[in-house]
Amino acid sequence: MKIAVFGTGYVGLVQGAVLADAGHRVICVDVDSAKIENIKQGVIPIFEPGLEQLVRENYSLGRLHFTTDGKQAVVESEIIFVAVGTPPDGDGSADISHVLNVAETIGKNMNAYKVVVNKSTVPVGTADKVRNKISAVLAESRASFDFDVVSNPEFLKEGAAVDDCKRPDRIVIGTTSKKAEEIMRELYAPFNRNHDKIILMSVRSAELTKYASNGMLATKISFMNEMANLAELLGADIEEVRQGIGADSRIGYSFIYAGAGYGGSCFPKDVRALIRTAQSLDYPVQILNAVESVNDAQKHRLLELIDRHYSSSKNAGDLNGKTFAIWGLAFKPQTDDMREATSRVVMEGLWQRGARVQAYDPEAMDEAHRIYAQRDDLVLCDSKEAALKGADALIICTEWKHFWSPEFDDLHAQLSDRAIFDGRNIYDPDKMKQLGFAYYGIGRGQSCVENEIA
C-alpha cells in the first residue's frame, strides 16, 4: 500500500519505519529540511531502541522515503497519516494548528480518494475539524474528491515504541465508513495475525480512548505516590505494599511503582489537555486534577528529602557549595527525552540552593546540553563513575539498569556525605544502612523511624 506520514517525531518516524518494514511504500514528510537530510544520512533525531537500524534498512531498500514535499506525498499516497505534534497551549489545551495545516495541504493536493488517519493525540472533535478543513479547501478550488477521516490513536511507550508498533496489544480504529475500515484492516493485516486486535468504534470514542488510557495510567502512578508518602509516615515500605496489591488480578503490577513523579511528552500533556477539555464543558474532573497536583508535588519530593537530611545532620545548613552526583536525566530509561523530567526539577532546585550538579545519563547528555548549555554549576559527565568524583551525595532520577548494581564500596569512598537519595527505589534500604549510607527512598518508612528515634 502507498502511505504518507506527516511528521517524523516519535510517532511518525516509528510508524513509518514499521509499516515500511512490513512491505508498504512509505513517504515520511517533515517541514524541517535539515532533519530530513540528517535522517537520509542515517542520523536519527531521537533515541529509540531498534529504530535506527529499522530506518536505515528500509531506506536503503527503497521502501521508506523522506521529503519536505507535502504535495508529492499526498498525490502518491492512498493512506495519509497525520502524526505531527500537538504541543500544549498556554492554558494546557492541545494546539492542533499543525494538524490543521496538514489537512490544508491534503485538501490542496488531493487527486483521488484518500483515507486520512489522525495518529496524533488530539482532543475529541478534531477529526470533524480535519474533515471540515479539507472540505473547505476542496470547495475553494472547486474540486470534488471523496475521502474519509479515521481516528487511529497510538499507544506507544517511549523506550519500547518499535516493539509496541510491531506487536500492538490493540489497534483502535475510529470510523463509520466501511470503505475506510476495509482499507485499515488491510493495512494492519501483518500485525493482526495471532488474534484480532482491531477494536472498531466511533471516531470520537477513539479520540477519547487515547486520553482516557493515558489518564488512567497517570492515575495509577499518582495513586501509588500518594500511598508512598503515607507509607513514609506510617513506617510501611511501599515496595512491600506494591507486591501485596499487585498480586490482585484486578489491579496488576503495571504502573504501580512509586517514585519521584512521571514526565515525558505524553502523560503530563495529555492529562492537562483532558482537564482543559472538561473545563470547556464546565465539568469538574476532580480525579484528574488530583493526579496532576500529586505529580507536580512528587517531583519536588527528592528536594524535600535532601533539605531534611542536611537540616538534621552534622552537615546542617544550606546547600551552598555542595556537589551532587545525579544518575539519570531522561524521564525514563531507554529514551533521551527530558521533557517534564524529574531531573530538571531537582537540578534547578539544587541550583537555587547554591549547589553544583555532576550528571550522567547513557542517552540524554546531548539533550541536557541543548536545554542548559554551559553552566558553571553543571558538569555533564561521560560515565556514572565520573559523576561521583568530588561529590557529596548521589541522587537517582532514572532507573537505568546499569545503575542498579554499582560498586558500593566505591560509592562509600567517593561520596563525602555518604548520602543516597533514590527517586526510583532501586536499592534496598536495609542493605544501604548496613553499608553505612544515609539512604532516602520514596515511601520506605524513613520518616516514621526518624520520628520514633527523635
mmCIF file of N, CA and C in Angstrom, residues 69-184:
data_model
loop_
_atom_site.group_PDB
_atom_site.id
_atom_site.type_symbol
_atom_site.label_atom_id
_atom_site.label_comp_id
_atom_site.label_asym_id
_atom_site.label_seq_id
_atom_site.Cartn_x
_atom_site.Cartn_y
_atom_site.Cartn_z
ATOM 1 N N ASP A 69 8.360 17.662 0.643
ATOM 2 C CA ASP A 69 7.356 17.956 -0.374
ATOM 3 C C ASP A 69 6.023 17.312 -0.011
ATOM 4 N N GLY A 70 5.157 18.079 0.652
ATOM 5 C CA GLY A 70 3.866 17.558 1.055
ATOM 6 C C GLY A 70 2.977 17.222 -0.128
ATOM 7 N N LYS A 71 3.080 17.999 -1.205
ATOM 8 C CA LYS A 71 2.268 17.739 -2.397
ATOM 9 C C LYS A 71 2.567 16.359 -2.964
ATOM 10 N N GLN A 72 3.856 16.041 -3.111
ATOM 11 C CA GLN A 72 4.243 14.731 -3.633
ATOM 12 C C GLN A 72 3.676 13.613 -2.767
ATOM 13 N N ALA A 73 3.774 13.785 -1.464
ATOM 14 C CA ALA A 73 3.319 12.745 -0.544
ATOM 15 C C ALA A 73 1.822 12.508 -0.674
ATOM 16 N N VAL A 74 1.048 13.586 -0.785
ATOM 17 C CA VAL A 74 -0.405 13.445 -0.898
ATOM 18 C C VAL A 74 -0.783 12.794 -2.225
ATOM 19 N N VAL A 75 -0.194 13.265 -3.293
ATOM 20 C CA VAL A 75 -0.540 12.775 -4.628
ATOM 21 C C VAL A 75 -0.231 11.290 -4.772
ATOM 22 N N GLU A 76 0.893 10.848 -4.200
ATOM 23 C CA GLU A 76 1.358 9.473 -4.421
ATOM 24 C C GLU A 76 0.832 8.469 -3.402
ATOM 25 N N SER A 77 -0.011 8.901 -2.456
ATOM 26 C CA SER A 77 -0.445 8.002 -1.377
ATOM 27 C C SER A 77 -1.949 7.832 -1.360
ATOM 28 N N GLU A 78 -2.372 6.664 -0.878
ATOM 29 C CA GLU A 78 -3.799 6.394 -0.693
ATOM 30 C C GLU A 78 -4.204 6.512 0.773
ATOM 31 N N ILE A 79 -3.224 6.320 1.663
ATOM 32 C CA ILE A 79 -3.460 6.482 3.105
ATOM 33 C C ILE A 79 -2.501 7.551 3.608
ATOM 34 N N ILE A 80 -3.028 8.542 4.335
ATOM 35 C CA ILE A 80 -2.205 9.647 4.823
ATOM 36 C C ILE A 80 -2.319 9.720 6.338
ATOM 37 N N PHE A 81 -1.216 9.436 7.017
ATOM 38 C CA PHE A 81 -1.167 9.540 8.473
ATOM 39 C C PHE A 81 -0.791 10.963 8.878
ATOM 40 N N VAL A 82 -1.514 11.503 9.829
ATOM 41 C CA VAL A 82 -1.185 12.800 10.418
ATOM 42 C C VAL A 82 -0.581 12.519 11.793
ATOM 43 N N ALA A 83 0.733 12.710 11.902
ATOM 44 C CA ALA A 83 1.449 12.376 13.139
ATOM 45 C C ALA A 83 2.323 13.544 13.585
ATOM 46 N N VAL A 84 1.806 14.753 13.398
ATOM 47 C CA VAL A 84 2.552 15.947 13.788
ATOM 48 C C VAL A 84 2.302 16.267 15.259
ATOM 49 N N GLY A 85 3.088 17.159 15.799
ATOM 50 C CA GLY A 85 2.984 17.483 17.216
ATOM 51 C C GLY A 85 1.728 18.269 17.555
ATOM 52 N N THR A 86 1.243 18.069 18.772
ATOM 53 C CA THR A 86 0.119 18.847 19.310
ATOM 54 C C THR A 86 0.553 19.420 20.652
ATOM 55 N N PRO A 87 1.473 20.377 20.629
ATOM 56 C CA PRO A 87 2.028 20.913 21.884
ATOM 57 C C PRO A 87 0.964 21.627 22.703
ATOM 58 N N PRO A 88 1.183 21.739 23.997
ATOM 59 C CA PRO A 88 0.189 22.418 24.841
ATOM 60 C C PRO A 88 0.178 23.922 24.604
ATOM 61 N N ASP A 89 -1.014 24.500 24.570
ATOM 62 C CA ASP A 89 -1.152 25.948 24.568
ATOM 63 C C ASP A 89 -0.837 26.481 25.958
ATOM 64 N N GLY A 90 -0.912 27.780 26.105
ATOM 65 C CA GLY A 90 -0.616 28.385 27.393
ATOM 66 C C GLY A 90 -1.520 27.904 28.507
ATOM 67 N N ASP A 91 -2.764 27.520 28.158
ATOM 68 C CA ASP A 91 -3.702 27.066 29.186
ATOM 69 C C ASP A 91 -3.691 25.550 29.369
ATOM 70 N N GLY A 92 -2.774 24.861 28.655
ATOM 71 C CA GLY A 92 -2.673 23.415 28.789
ATOM 72 C C GLY A 92 -3.439 22.633 27.751
ATOM 73 N N SER A 93 -4.320 23.279 26.998
ATOM 74 C CA SER A 93 -5.067 22.577 25.956
ATOM 75 C C SER A 93 -4.143 22.247 24.791
ATOM 76 N N ALA A 94 -4.516 21.233 24.005
ATOM 77 C CA ALA A 94 -3.677 20.788 22.895
ATOM 78 C C ALA A 94 -3.806 21.749 21.716
ATOM 79 N N ASP A 95 -2.676 22.136 21.152
ATOM 80 C CA ASP A 95 -2.637 23.007 19.974
ATOM 81 C C ASP A 95 -2.678 22.120 18.735
ATOM 82 N N ILE A 96 -3.785 22.200 17.978
ATOM 83 C CA ILE A 96 -3.928 21.334 16.805
ATOM 84 C C ILE A 96 -3.649 22.083 15.501
ATOM 85 N N SER A 97 -2.961 23.224 15.591
ATOM 86 C CA SER A 97 -2.708 24.027 14.386
ATOM 87 C C SER A 97 -1.878 23.261 13.359
ATOM 88 N N HIS A 98 -0.916 22.470 13.820
ATOM 89 C CA HIS A 98 -0.098 21.695 12.883
ATOM 90 C C HIS A 98 -0.938 20.622 12.182
ATOM 91 N N VAL A 99 -1.872 20.044 12.917
ATOM 92 C CA VAL A 99 -2.775 19.041 12.337
ATOM 93 C C VAL A 99 -3.613 19.676 11.232
ATOM 94 N N LEU A 100 -4.144 20.861 11.512
ATOM 95 C CA LEU A 100 -4.991 21.533 10.521
ATOM 96 C C LEU A 100 -4.166 22.028 9.328
ATOM 97 N N ASN A 101 -2.898 22.358 9.552
ATOM 98 C CA ASN A 101 -2.025 22.724 8.432
ATOM 99 C C ASN A 101 -1.834 21.546 7.481
ATOM 100 N N VAL A 102 -1.687 20.360 8.061
ATOM 101 C CA VAL A 102 -1.576 19.155 7.220
ATOM 102 C C VAL A 102 -2.887 18.923 6.471
ATOM 103 N N ALA A 103 -4.007 19.121 7.141
ATOM 104 C CA ALA A 103 -5.310 18.957 6.490
ATOM 105 C C ALA A 103 -5.434 19.897 5.297
ATOM 106 N N GLU A 104 -4.957 21.111 5.448
ATOM 107 C CA GLU A 104 -4.999 22.066 4.335
ATOM 108 C C GLU A 104 -4.137 21.583 3.169
ATOM 109 N N THR A 105 -2.957 21.070 3.476
ATOM 110 C CA THR A 105 -2.076 20.533 2.433
ATOM 111 C C THR A 105 -2.751 19.376 1.703
ATOM 112 N N ILE A 106 -3.423 18.530 2.445
ATOM 113 C CA ILE A 106 -4.126 17.395 1.837
ATOM 114 C C ILE A 106 -5.220 17.899 0.898
ATOM 115 N N GLY A 107 -6.004 18.857 1.375
ATOM 116 C CA GLY A 107 -7.083 19.388 0.554
ATOM 117 C C GLY A 107 -6.601 20.033 -0.727
ATOM 118 N N LYS A 108 -5.491 20.739 -0.656
ATOM 119 C CA LYS A 108 -4.961 21.434 -1.827
ATOM 120 C C LYS A 108 -4.425 20.472 -2.883
ATOM 121 N N ASN A 109 -4.012 19.301 -2.467
ATOM 122 C CA ASN A 109 -3.316 18.392 -3.380
ATOM 123 C C ASN A 109 -4.027 17.066 -3.606
ATOM 124 N N MET A 110 -5.246 16.950 -3.120
ATOM 125 C CA MET A 110 -5.969 15.694 -3.282
ATOM 126 C C MET A 110 -6.281 15.437 -4.756
ATOM 127 N N ASN A 111 -6.013 14.221 -5.195
ATOM 128 C CA ASN A 111 -6.227 13.861 -6.598
ATOM 129 C C ASN A 111 -7.065 12.599 -6.771
ATOM 130 N N ALA A 112 -7.478 12.005 -5.647
ATOM 131 C CA ALA A 112 -8.278 10.781 -5.679
ATOM 132 C C ALA A 112 -8.757 10.520 -4.252
ATOM 133 N N TYR A 113 -9.514 9.448 -4.070
ATOM 134 C CA TYR A 113 -9.980 9.087 -2.735
ATOM 135 C C TYR A 113 -8.791 8.830 -1.810
ATOM 136 N N LYS A 114 -8.883 9.359 -0.606
ATOM 137 C CA LYS A 114 -7.828 9.170 0.395
ATOM 138 C C LYS A 114 -8.454 8.799 1.736
ATOM 139 N N VAL A 115 -7.706 8.013 2.498
ATOM 140 C CA VAL A 115 -8.035 7.796 3.910
ATOM 141 C C VAL A 115 -7.065 8.636 4.727
ATOM 142 N N VAL A 116 -7.597 9.601 5.444
ATOM 143 C CA VAL A 116 -6.781 10.473 6.287
ATOM 144 C C VAL A 116 -6.853 9.934 7.716
ATOM 145 N N VAL A 117 -5.694 9.570 8.259
ATOM 146 C CA VAL A 117 -5.642 8.904 9.563
ATOM 147 C C VAL A 117 -5.030 9.836 10.605
ATOM 148 N N ASN A 118 -5.825 10.229 11.593
ATOM 149 C CA ASN A 118 -5.303 11.028 12.700
ATOM 150 C C ASN A 118 -4.569 10.115 13.668
ATOM 151 N N LYS A 119 -3.241 10.200 13.650
ATOM 152 C CA LYS A 119 -2.410 9.417 14.565
ATOM 153 C C LYS A 119 -1.960 10.264 15.749
ATOM 154 N N SER A 120 -1.901 11.577 15.545
ATOM 155 C CA SER A 120 -1.534 12.481 16.633
ATOM 156 C C SER A 120 -2.556 12.382 17.757
ATOM 157 N N THR A 121 -2.100 12.639 18.980
ATOM 158 C CA THR A 121 -3.016 12.691 20.117
ATOM 159 C C THR A 121 -3.735 14.030 20.077
ATOM 160 N N VAL A 122 -5.033 13.978 19.833
ATOM 161 C CA VAL A 122 -5.798 15.210 19.604
ATOM 162 C C VAL A 122 -7.079 15.212 20.431
ATOM 163 N N PRO A 123 -7.592 16.390 20.752
ATOM 164 C CA PRO A 123 -8.845 16.468 21.512
ATOM 165 C C PRO A 123 -10.011 15.861 20.740
ATOM 166 N N VAL A 124 -11.009 15.421 21.494
ATOM 167 C CA VAL A 124 -12.214 14.869 20.872
ATOM 168 C C VAL A 124 -12.858 15.947 20.001
ATOM 169 N N GLY A 125 -13.189 15.568 18.772
ATOM 170 C CA GLY A 125 -13.765 16.512 17.826
ATOM 171 C C GLY A 125 -12.790 16.982 16.772
ATOM 172 N N THR A 126 -11.507 16.622 16.903
ATOM 173 C CA THR A 126 -10.502 17.071 15.943
ATOM 174 C C THR A 126 -10.742 16.473 14.561
ATOM 175 N N ALA A 127 -11.187 15.226 14.496
ATOM 176 C CA ALA A 127 -11.457 14.609 13.188
ATOM 177 C C ALA A 127 -12.495 15.414 12.415
ATOM 178 N N ASP A 128 -13.493 15.933 13.118
ATOM 179 C CA ASP A 128 -14.501 16.773 12.465
ATOM 180 C C ASP A 128 -13.856 18.035 11.898
ATOM 181 N N LYS A 129 -12.928 18.613 12.656
ATOM 182 C CA LYS A 129 -12.257 19.830 12.191
ATOM 183 C C LYS A 129 -11.359 19.538 10.993
ATOM 184 N N VAL A 130 -10.692 18.397 11.007
ATOM 185 C CA VAL A 130 -9.866 18.000 9.867
ATOM 186 C C VAL A 130 -10.742 17.802 8.632
ATOM 187 N N ARG A 131 -11.871 17.120 8.817
ATOM 188 C CA ARG A 131 -12.795 16.876 7.702
ATOM 189 C C ARG A 131 -13.314 18.206 7.144
ATOM 190 N N ASN A 132 -13.679 19.115 8.036
ATOM 191 C CA ASN A 132 -14.203 20.409 7.596
ATOM 192 C C ASN A 132 -13.140 21.233 6.867
ATOM 193 N N LYS A 133 -11.912 21.176 7.358
ATOM 194 C CA LYS A 133 -10.821 21.922 6.716
ATOM 195 C C LYS A 133 -10.573 21.403 5.308
ATOM 196 N N ILE A 134 -10.473 20.086 5.164
ATOM 197 C CA ILE A 134 -10.235 19.505 3.839
ATOM 198 C C ILE A 134 -11.391 19.846 2.904
ATOM 199 N N SER A 135 -12.611 19.729 3.388
ATOM 200 C CA SER A 135 -13.790 20.021 2.565
ATOM 201 C C SER A 135 -13.801 21.481 2.128
ATOM 202 N N ALA A 136 -13.420 22.390 3.041
ATOM 203 C CA ALA A 136 -13.413 23.812 2.715
ATOM 204 C C ALA A 136 -12.370 24.124 1.638
ATOM 205 N N VAL A 137 -11.202 23.508 1.748
ATOM 206 C CA VAL A 137 -10.147 23.739 0.756
ATOM 207 C C VAL A 137 -10.558 23.174 -0.598
ATOM 208 N N LEU A 138 -11.158 22.005 -0.603
ATOM 209 C CA LEU A 138 -11.644 21.425 -1.860
ATOM 210 C C LEU A 138 -12.708 22.308 -2.499
ATOM 211 N N ALA A 139 -13.590 22.856 -1.665
ATOM 212 C CA ALA A 139 -14.650 23.723 -2.184
ATOM 213 C C ALA A 139 -14.068 24.994 -2.807
ATOM 214 N N GLU A 140 -13.042 25.543 -2.177
ATOM 215 C CA GLU A 140 -12.408 26.749 -2.714
ATOM 216 C C GLU A 140 -11.839 26.517 -4.108
ATOM 217 N N SER A 141 -11.275 25.350 -4.310
ATOM 218 C CA SER A 141 -10.686 25.030 -5.615
ATOM 219 C C SER A 141 -11.674 24.354 -6.561
ATOM 220 N N ARG A 142 -12.928 24.246 -6.103
ATOM 221 C CA ARG A 142 -13.991 23.617 -6.888
ATOM 222 C C ARG A 142 -13.630 22.186 -7.308
ATOM 223 N N ALA A 143 -12.895 21.517 -6.436
ATOM 224 C CA ALA A 143 -12.550 20.112 -6.681
ATOM 225 C C ALA A 143 -13.530 19.228 -5.923
ATOM 226 N N SER A 144 -13.685 18.011 -6.374
ATOM 227 C CA SER A 144 -14.619 17.087 -5.745
ATOM 228 C C SER A 144 -14.004 15.697 -5.677
ATOM 229 N N PHE A 145 -13.525 15.358 -4.487
ATOM 230 C CA PHE A 145 -12.962 14.027 -4.254
ATOM 231 C C PHE A 145 -13.518 13.492 -2.943
ATOM 232 N N ASP A 146 -13.807 12.214 -2.921
ATOM 233 C CA ASP A 146 -14.243 11.580 -1.682
ATOM 234 C C ASP A 146 -13.037 11.313 -0.790
ATOM 235 N N PHE A 147 -13.256 11.341 0.506
ATOM 236 C CA PHE A 147 -12.202 10.998 1.474
ATOM 237 C C PHE A 147 -12.866 10.637 2.790
ATOM 238 N N ASP A 148 -12.137 9.921 3.619
ATOM 239 C CA ASP A 148 -12.595 9.595 4.971
ATOM 240 C C ASP A 148 -11.521 9.999 5.974
ATOM 241 N N VAL A 149 -11.955 10.467 7.128
ATOM 242 C CA VAL A 149 -11.043 10.793 8.222
ATOM 243 C C VAL A 149 -11.232 9.748 9.321
ATOM 244 N N VAL A 150 -10.157 9.070 9.658
ATOM 245 C CA VAL A 150 -10.178 7.973 10.625
ATOM 246 C C VAL A 150 -9.350 8.366 11.848
ATOM 247 N N SER A 151 -9.818 8.001 13.022
ATOM 248 C CA SER A 151 -9.013 8.156 14.237
ATOM 249 C C SER A 151 -8.345 6.823 14.550
ATOM 250 N N ASN A 152 -7.019 6.846 14.635
ATOM 251 C CA ASN A 152 -6.252 5.617 14.895
ATOM 252 C C ASN A 152 -5.133 5.957 15.890
ATOM 253 N N PRO A 153 -5.510 6.173 17.159
ATOM 254 C CA PRO A 153 -4.543 6.642 18.155
ATOM 255 C C PRO A 153 -3.397 5.663 18.378
ATOM 256 N N GLU A 154 -2.245 6.235 18.731
ATOM 257 C CA GLU A 154 -1.084 5.391 19.040
ATOM 258 C C GLU A 154 -1.035 5.118 20.539
ATOM 259 N N PHE A 155 -0.485 3.963 20.873
ATOM 260 C CA PHE A 155 -0.312 3.575 22.279
ATOM 261 C C PHE A 155 1.123 3.110 22.505
ATOM 262 N N LEU A 156 2.072 3.891 22.004
ATOM 263 C CA LEU A 156 3.481 3.512 22.070
ATOM 264 C C LEU A 156 4.103 3.984 23.383
ATOM 265 N N LYS A 157 4.963 3.164 23.944
ATOM 266 C CA LYS A 157 5.740 3.549 25.113
ATOM 267 C C LYS A 157 7.128 3.986 24.647
ATOM 268 N N GLU A 158 7.549 5.163 25.054
ATOM 269 C CA GLU A 158 8.914 5.577 24.735
ATOM 270 C C GLU A 158 9.879 4.581 25.355
ATOM 271 N N GLY A 159 10.864 4.166 24.572
ATOM 272 C CA GLY A 159 11.802 3.154 25.017
ATOM 273 C C GLY A 159 11.431 1.763 24.544
ATOM 274 N N ALA A 160 10.182 1.610 24.081
ATOM 275 C CA ALA A 160 9.725 0.316 23.537
ATOM 276 C C ALA A 160 8.791 0.546 22.356
ATOM 277 N N ALA A 161 8.938 1.702 21.694
ATOM 278 C CA ALA A 161 7.983 2.111 20.663
ATOM 279 C C ALA A 161 8.002 1.195 19.450
ATOM 280 N N VAL A 162 9.191 0.765 19.020
ATOM 281 C CA VAL A 162 9.277 -0.092 17.842
ATOM 282 C C VAL A 162 8.575 -1.422 18.101
ATOM 283 N N ASP A 163 8.850 -2.019 19.240
ATOM 284 C CA ASP A 163 8.225 -3.298 19.579
ATOM 285 C C ASP A 163 6.720 -3.135 19.759
ATOM 286 N N ASP A 164 6.287 -2.040 20.379
ATOM 287 C CA ASP A 164 4.858 -1.792 20.558
ATOM 288 C C ASP A 164 4.157 -1.639 19.216
ATOM 289 N N CYS A 165 4.837 -1.000 18.272
ATOM 290 C CA CYS A 165 4.251 -0.770 16.952
ATOM 291 C C CYS A 165 4.179 -2.068 16.147
ATOM 292 N N LYS A 166 5.201 -2.903 16.296
ATOM 293 C CA LYS A 166 5.215 -4.188 15.581
ATOM 294 C C LYS A 166 4.266 -5.202 16.201
ATOM 295 N N ARG A 167 4.101 -5.134 17.518
ATOM 296 C CA ARG A 167 3.277 -6.114 18.237
ATOM 297 C C ARG A 167 2.280 -5.391 19.140
ATOM 298 N N PRO A 168 1.338 -4.697 18.541
ATOM 299 C CA PRO A 168 0.386 -3.929 19.352
ATOM 300 C C PRO A 168 -0.542 -4.842 20.146
ATOM 301 N N ASP A 169 -0.915 -4.383 21.360
ATOM 302 C CA ASP A 169 -1.887 -5.174 22.126
ATOM 303 C C ASP A 169 -3.308 -4.866 21.688
ATOM 304 N N ARG A 170 -3.519 -3.713 21.029
ATOM 305 C CA ARG A 170 -4.811 -3.414 20.408
ATOM 306 C C ARG A 170 -4.607 -2.387 19.303
ATOM 307 N N ILE A 171 -5.494 -2.427 18.321
ATOM 308 C CA ILE A 171 -5.472 -1.476 17.211
ATOM 309 C C ILE A 171 -6.835 -0.810 17.182
ATOM 310 N N VAL A 172 -6.896 0.401 17.696
ATOM 311 C CA VAL A 172 -8.167 1.124 17.781
ATOM 312 C C VAL A 172 -8.396 1.887 16.474
ATOM 313 N N ILE A 173 -9.530 1.645 15.848
ATOM 314 C CA ILE A 173 -9.885 2.319 14.603
ATOM 315 C C ILE A 173 -11.243 2.981 14.783
ATOM 316 N N GLY A 174 -11.254 4.299 14.672
ATOM 317 C CA GLY A 174 -12.485 5.047 14.795
ATOM 318 C C GLY A 174 -12.988 5.481 13.430
ATOM 319 N N THR A 175 -14.056 4.866 12.960
ATOM 320 C CA THR A 175 -14.654 5.224 11.674
ATOM 321 C C THR A 175 -16.037 4.593 11.565
ATOM 322 N N THR A 176 -16.884 5.206 10.741
ATOM 323 C CA THR A 176 -18.176 4.614 10.396
ATOM 324 C C THR A 176 -18.220 4.255 8.917
ATOM 325 N N SER A 177 -17.096 4.459 8.225
ATOM 326 C CA SER A 177 -17.020 4.174 6.795
ATOM 327 C C SER A 177 -16.547 2.742 6.563
ATOM 328 N N LYS A 178 -17.352 1.941 5.888
ATOM 329 C CA LYS A 178 -16.971 0.570 5.580
ATOM 330 C C LYS A 178 -15.743 0.534 4.671
ATOM 331 N N LYS A 179 -15.675 1.464 3.731
ATOM 332 C CA LYS A 179 -14.546 1.505 2.814
ATOM 333 C C LYS A 179 -13.249 1.776 3.577
ATOM 334 N N ALA A 180 -13.286 2.783 4.444
ATOM 335 C CA ALA A 180 -12.101 3.103 5.238
ATOM 336 C C ALA A 180 -11.739 1.941 6.159
ATOM 337 N N GLU A 181 -12.754 1.292 6.743
ATOM 338 C CA GLU A 181 -12.492 0.160 7.625
ATOM 339 C C GLU A 181 -11.763 -0.960 6.894
ATOM 340 N N GLU A 182 -12.222 -1.287 5.678
ATOM 341 C CA GLU A 182 -11.583 -2.353 4.906
ATOM 342 C C GLU A 182 -10.135 -2.006 4.580
ATOM 343 N N ILE A 183 -9.876 -0.745 4.231
ATOM 344 C CA ILE A 183 -8.513 -0.323 3.906
ATOM 345 C C ILE A 183 -7.622 -0.404 5.151
ATOM 346 N N MET A 184 -8.133 0.020 6.287
ATOM 347 C CA MET A 184 -7.349 -0.024 7.520
ATOM 348 C C MET A 184 -7.087 -1.460 7.950
#
